[in-house]
Tab-separated table of C-alpha atoms in Angstrom:
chain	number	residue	atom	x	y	z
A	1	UNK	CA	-30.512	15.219	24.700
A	2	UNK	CA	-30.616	12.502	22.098
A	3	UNK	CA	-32.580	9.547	23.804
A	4	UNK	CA	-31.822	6.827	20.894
A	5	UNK	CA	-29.061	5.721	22.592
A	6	UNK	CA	-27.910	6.605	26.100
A	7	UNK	CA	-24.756	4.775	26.301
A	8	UNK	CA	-21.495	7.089	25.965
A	9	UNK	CA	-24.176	10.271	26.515
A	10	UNK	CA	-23.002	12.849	29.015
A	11	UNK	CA	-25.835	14.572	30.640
A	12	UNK	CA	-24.464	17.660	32.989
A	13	UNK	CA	-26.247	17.668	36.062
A	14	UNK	CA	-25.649	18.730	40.016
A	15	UNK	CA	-27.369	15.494	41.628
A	16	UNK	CA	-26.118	14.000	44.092
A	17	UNK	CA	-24.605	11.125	41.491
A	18	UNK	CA	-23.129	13.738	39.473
A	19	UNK	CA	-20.703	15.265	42.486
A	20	UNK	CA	-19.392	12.090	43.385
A	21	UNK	CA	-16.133	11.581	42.444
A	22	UNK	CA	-15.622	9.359	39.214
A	23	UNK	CA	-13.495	6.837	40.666
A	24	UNK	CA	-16.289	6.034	43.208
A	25	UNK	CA	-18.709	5.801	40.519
A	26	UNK	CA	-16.278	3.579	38.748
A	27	UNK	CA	-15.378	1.285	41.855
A	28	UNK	CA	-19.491	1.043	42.178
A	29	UNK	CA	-20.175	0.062	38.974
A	30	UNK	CA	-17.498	-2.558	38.964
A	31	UNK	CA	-18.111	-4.704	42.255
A	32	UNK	CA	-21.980	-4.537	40.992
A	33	UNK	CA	-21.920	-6.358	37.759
A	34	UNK	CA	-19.457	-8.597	40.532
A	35	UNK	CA	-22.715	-8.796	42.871
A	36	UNK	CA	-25.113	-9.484	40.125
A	37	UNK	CA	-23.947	-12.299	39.291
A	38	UNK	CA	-24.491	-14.004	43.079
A	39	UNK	CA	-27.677	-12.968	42.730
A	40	UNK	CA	-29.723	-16.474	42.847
A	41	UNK	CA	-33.397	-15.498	44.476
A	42	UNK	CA	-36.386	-12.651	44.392
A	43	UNK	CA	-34.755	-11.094	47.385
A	44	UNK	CA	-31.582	-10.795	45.945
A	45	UNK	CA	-32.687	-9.303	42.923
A	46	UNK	CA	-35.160	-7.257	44.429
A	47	UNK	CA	-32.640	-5.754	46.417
A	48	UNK	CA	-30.557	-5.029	43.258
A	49	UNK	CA	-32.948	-3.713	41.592
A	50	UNK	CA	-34.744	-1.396	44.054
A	51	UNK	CA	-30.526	0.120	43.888
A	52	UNK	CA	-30.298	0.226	40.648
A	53	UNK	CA	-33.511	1.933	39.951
A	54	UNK	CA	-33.108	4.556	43.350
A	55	UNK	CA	-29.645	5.489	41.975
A	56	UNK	CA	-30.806	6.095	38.227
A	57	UNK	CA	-33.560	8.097	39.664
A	58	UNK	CA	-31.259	9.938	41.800
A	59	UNK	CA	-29.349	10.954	38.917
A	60	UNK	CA	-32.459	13.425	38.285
A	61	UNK	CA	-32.328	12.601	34.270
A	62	UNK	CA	-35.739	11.828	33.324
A	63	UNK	CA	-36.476	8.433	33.770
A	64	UNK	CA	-38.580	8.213	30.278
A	65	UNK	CA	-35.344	9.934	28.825
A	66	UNK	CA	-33.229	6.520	30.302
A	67	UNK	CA	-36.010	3.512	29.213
A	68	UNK	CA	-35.898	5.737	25.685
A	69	UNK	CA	-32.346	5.206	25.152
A	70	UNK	CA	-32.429	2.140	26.360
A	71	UNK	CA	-34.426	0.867	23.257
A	72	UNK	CA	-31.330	-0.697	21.639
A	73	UNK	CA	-30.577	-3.208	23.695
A	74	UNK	CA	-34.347	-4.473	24.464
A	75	UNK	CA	-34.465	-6.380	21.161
A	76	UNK	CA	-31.350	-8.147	22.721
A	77	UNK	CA	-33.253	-8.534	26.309
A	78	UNK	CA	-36.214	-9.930	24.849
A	79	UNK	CA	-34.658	-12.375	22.483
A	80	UNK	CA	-32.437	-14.081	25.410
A	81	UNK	CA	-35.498	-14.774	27.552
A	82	UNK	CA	-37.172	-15.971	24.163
A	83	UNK	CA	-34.432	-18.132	23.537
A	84	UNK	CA	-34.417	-20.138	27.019
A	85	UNK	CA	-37.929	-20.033	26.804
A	86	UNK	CA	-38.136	-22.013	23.499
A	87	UNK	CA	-35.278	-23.607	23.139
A	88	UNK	CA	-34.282	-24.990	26.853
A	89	UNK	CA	-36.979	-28.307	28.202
A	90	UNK	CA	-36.101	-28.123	32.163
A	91	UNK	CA	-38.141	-28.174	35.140
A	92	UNK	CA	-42.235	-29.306	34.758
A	93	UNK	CA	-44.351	-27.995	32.186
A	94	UNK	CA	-46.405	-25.024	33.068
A	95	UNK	CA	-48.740	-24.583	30.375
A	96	UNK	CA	-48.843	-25.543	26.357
A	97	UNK	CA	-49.802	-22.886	23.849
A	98	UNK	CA	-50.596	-24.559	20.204
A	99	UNK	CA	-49.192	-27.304	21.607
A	100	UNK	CA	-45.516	-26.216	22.459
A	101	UNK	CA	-44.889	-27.143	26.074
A	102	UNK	CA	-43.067	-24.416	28.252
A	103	UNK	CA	-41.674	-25.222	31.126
A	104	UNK	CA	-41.051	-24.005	34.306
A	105	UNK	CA	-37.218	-23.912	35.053
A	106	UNK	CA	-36.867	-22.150	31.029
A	107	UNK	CA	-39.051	-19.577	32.319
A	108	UNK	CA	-36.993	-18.661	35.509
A	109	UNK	CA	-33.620	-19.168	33.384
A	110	UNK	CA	-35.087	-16.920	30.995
A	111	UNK	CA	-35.887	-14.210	33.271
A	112	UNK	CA	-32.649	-14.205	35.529
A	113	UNK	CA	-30.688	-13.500	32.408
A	114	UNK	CA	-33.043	-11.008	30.456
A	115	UNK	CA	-33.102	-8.922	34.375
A	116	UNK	CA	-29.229	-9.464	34.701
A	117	UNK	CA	-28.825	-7.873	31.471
A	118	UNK	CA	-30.922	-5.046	32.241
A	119	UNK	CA	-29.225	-4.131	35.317
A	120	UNK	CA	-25.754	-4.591	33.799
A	121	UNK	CA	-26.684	-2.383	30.988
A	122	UNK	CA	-28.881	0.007	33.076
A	123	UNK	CA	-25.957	0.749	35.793
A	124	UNK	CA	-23.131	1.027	33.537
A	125	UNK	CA	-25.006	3.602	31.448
A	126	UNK	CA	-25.522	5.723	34.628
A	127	UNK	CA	-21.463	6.250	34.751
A	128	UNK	CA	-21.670	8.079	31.336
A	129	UNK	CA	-24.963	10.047	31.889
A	130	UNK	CA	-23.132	11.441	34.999
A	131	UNK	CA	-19.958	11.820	34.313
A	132	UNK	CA	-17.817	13.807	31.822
A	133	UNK	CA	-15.264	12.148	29.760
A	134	UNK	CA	-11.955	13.657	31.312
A	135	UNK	CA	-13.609	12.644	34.623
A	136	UNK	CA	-13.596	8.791	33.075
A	137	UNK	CA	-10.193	9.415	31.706
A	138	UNK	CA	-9.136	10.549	35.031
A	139	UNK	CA	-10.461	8.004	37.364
A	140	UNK	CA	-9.227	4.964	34.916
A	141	UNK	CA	-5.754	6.355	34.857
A	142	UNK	CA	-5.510	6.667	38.426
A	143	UNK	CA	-7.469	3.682	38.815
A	144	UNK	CA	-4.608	1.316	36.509
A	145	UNK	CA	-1.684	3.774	38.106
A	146	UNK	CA	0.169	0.716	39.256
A	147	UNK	CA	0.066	-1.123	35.694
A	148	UNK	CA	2.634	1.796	34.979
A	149	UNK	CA	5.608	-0.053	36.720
A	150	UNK	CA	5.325	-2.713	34.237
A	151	UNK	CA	5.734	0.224	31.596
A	152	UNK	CA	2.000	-0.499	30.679
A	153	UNK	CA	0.854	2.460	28.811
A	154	UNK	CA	-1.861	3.799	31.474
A	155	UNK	CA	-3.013	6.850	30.242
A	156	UNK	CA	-3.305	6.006	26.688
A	157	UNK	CA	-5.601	3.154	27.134
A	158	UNK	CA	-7.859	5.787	29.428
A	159	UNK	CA	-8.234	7.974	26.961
A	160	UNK	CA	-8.645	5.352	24.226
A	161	UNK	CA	-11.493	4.080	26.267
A	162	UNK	CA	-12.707	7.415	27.145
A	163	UNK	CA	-13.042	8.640	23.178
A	164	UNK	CA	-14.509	5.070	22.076
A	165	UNK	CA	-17.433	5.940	25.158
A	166	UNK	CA	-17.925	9.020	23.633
A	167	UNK	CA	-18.459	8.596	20.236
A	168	UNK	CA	-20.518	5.697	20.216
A	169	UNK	CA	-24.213	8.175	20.458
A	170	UNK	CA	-22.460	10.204	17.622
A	171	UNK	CA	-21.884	7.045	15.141
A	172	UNK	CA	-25.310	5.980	16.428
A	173	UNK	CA	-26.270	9.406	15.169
A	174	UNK	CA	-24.503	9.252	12.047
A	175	UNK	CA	-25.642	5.896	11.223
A	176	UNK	CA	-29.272	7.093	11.798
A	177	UNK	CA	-28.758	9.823	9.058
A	178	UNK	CA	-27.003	7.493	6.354
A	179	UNK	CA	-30.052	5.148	6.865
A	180	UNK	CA	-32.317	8.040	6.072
A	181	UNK	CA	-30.957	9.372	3.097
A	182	UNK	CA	-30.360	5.532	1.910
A	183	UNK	CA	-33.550	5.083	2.214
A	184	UNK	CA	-34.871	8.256	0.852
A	185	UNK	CA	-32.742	7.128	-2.157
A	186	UNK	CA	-34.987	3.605	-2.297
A	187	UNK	CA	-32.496	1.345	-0.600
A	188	UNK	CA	-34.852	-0.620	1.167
A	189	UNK	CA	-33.185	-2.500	4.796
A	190	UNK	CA	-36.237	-4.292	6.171
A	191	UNK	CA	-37.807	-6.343	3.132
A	192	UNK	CA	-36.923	-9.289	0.744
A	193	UNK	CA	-34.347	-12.096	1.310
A	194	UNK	CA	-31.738	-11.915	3.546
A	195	UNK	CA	-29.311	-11.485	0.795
A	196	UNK	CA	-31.182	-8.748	-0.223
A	197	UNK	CA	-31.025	-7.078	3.253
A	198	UNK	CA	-27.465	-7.655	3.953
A	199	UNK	CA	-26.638	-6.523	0.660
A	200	UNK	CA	-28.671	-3.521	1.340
A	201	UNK	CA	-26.098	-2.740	4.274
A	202	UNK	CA	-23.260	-2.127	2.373
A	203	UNK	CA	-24.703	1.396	1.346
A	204	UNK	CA	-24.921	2.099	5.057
A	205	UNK	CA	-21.402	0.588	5.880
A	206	UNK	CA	-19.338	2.508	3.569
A	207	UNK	CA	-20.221	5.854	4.533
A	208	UNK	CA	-20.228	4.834	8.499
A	209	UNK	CA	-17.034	4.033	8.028
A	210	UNK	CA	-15.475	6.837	6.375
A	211	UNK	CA	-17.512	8.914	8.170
A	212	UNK	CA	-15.711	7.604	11.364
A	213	UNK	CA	-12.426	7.918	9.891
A	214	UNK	CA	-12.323	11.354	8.915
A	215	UNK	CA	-13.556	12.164	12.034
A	216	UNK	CA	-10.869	10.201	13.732
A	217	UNK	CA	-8.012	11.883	11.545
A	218	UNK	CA	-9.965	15.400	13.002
A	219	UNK	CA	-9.411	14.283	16.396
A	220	UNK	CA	-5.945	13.486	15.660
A	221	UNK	CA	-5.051	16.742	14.045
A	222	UNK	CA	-6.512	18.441	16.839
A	223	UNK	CA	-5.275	16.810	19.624
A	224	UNK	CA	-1.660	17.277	17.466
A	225	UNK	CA	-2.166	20.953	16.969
A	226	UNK	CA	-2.685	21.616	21.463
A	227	UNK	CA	0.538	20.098	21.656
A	228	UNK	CA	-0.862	16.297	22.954
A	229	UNK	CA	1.831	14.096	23.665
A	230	UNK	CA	0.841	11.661	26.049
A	231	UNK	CA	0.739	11.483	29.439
A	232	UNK	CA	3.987	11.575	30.751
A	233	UNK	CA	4.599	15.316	32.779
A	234	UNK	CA	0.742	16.043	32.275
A	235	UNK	CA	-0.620	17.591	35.137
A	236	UNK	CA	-4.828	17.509	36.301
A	237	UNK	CA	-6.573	20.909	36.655
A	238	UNK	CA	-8.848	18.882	39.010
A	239	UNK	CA	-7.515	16.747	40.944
A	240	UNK	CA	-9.389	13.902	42.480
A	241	UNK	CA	-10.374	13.808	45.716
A	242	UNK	CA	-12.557	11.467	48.053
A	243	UNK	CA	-14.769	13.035	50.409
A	244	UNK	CA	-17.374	12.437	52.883
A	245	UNK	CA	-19.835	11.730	50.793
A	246	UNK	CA	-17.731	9.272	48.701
A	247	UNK	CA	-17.187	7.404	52.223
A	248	UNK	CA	-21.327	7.099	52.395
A	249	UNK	CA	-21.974	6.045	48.957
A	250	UNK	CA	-19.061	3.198	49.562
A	251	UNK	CA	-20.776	2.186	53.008
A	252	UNK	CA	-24.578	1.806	51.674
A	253	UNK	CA	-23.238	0.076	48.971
A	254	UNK	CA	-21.470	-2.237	51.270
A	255	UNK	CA	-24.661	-2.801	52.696
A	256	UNK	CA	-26.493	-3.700	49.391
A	257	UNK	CA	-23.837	-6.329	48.759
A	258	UNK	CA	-23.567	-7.785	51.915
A	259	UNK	CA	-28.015	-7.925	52.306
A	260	UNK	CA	-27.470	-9.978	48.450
A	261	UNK	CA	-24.518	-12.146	49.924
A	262	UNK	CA	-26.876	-12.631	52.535
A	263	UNK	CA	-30.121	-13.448	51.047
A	264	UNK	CA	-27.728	-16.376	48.823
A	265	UNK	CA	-26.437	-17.665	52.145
């Protein structure tokens, strides 16, 4: 497992998370970044993130594996609770440090964001860890079945979707390699101006790029030579089925939402 980047990674497992069926998974994931946003005390987000946290460790991937490759995107969650700390002035000042006032409504603001991001990009990341591709593909197609009566090209836009998840830790990979053998070569990304920096990118760019192309056209010529024309008469060697289980998962879940709702009210 490649922990630089857990987003699009499939990790093959037999948890309980794992045996769900994807559309539940999906359904989950959807009315929670719905719920997270209600969110507006401690309980609330306690509560969300007591589920979030029970679910990722009921996933049984390593936990240190999961805060690993989610290294990425803390730059990003430290920086927005930076921001509203320095740059919004509400609420009464808690303390000065050099003289720079911070106050208290900044902090909270700061905080509620920098947690809401977490959890959005925590969650989400637990549909790929737990579930294959063709499972996603499978789930969003029958998911966006009715768009089809509109002659709304269903399937397509699954498996678009599907491929994009899954080859975002393999451009992360690539990426990691060009930078490597850039800098092994002397480009240097992390000193001098920032015209010398973003000039330094362009070696890294290129290659990413046609990198990702050729391995697009692969993909094409693959899918081309098994016979892949879309999804009209394609029929599932699984098919999809809710079961008791399923039913649970929905009804605790029901119950997390309704304790936030409740904790707003």
């Amino acid at each position: 497992m490649n922990n630089s980047m857990i987003i699009g990674q499939y990790v093959p497992g037999t948890s309980l998370i794992h045996r769900l069926d994807p559309r539940t998974k999906i359904l989950v994931i959807f009315f929670f970044v719905i719920i997270v946003f209600f969110a507006n005390s401690v309980w609330s987000y306690s509560i969300l993130t007591a589920f979030a946290i029970g679910t990722a460790l009921a996933t049984r991937v390593p936990l240190s594996f999961i805060v690993k490759g989610l290294k990425p995107v803390w730059f990003l969650i430290v920086f927005t609770f930076l921001l509203h700390l320095f740059v919004s002035r509400q609420g009464d000042i808690l303390f000065s440090v050099l003289g720079f006032p911070f106050y208290e409504e900044s902090l909270i603001q700061g905080g509620t964001l920098s947690l809401r991001f977490f959890l959005l990009i925590l969650f989400t990341s637990l549909l790929t860890l737990t579930t294959s591709p063709i499972e996603i593909t499978d789930a969003i197609e029958y998911l966006l079945h009715p768009l089809k009566k509109l002659r709304f090209p269903v399937h397509e836009l699954a498996l678009m979707m599907s491929i994009s998840l899954r080859f975002i830790p393999t451009l992360m990979q690539e990426a990691e390699k060009i930078s490597k053998a850039q800098a092994s070569r002397g480009v240097d990304f992390r000193t001098g101006s920032l015209k010398d920096r973003m000039s330094a990118v362009i070696p890294l760019l290129i290659p990413l790029f046609v990198s990702a192309f050729k391995r697009a056209e692969e993909l094409a010529m693959a899918m081309e030579a098994r016979g892949y024309q879309g999804g009209e008469g394609r029929t599932k060697i699984r098919a999809l089925l809710f079961r008791k289980k399923d039913y649970i998962v929905f009804f605790f879940f029901f119950l997390v939402m309704a304790a936030t709702i409740g904790t707003r009210v």
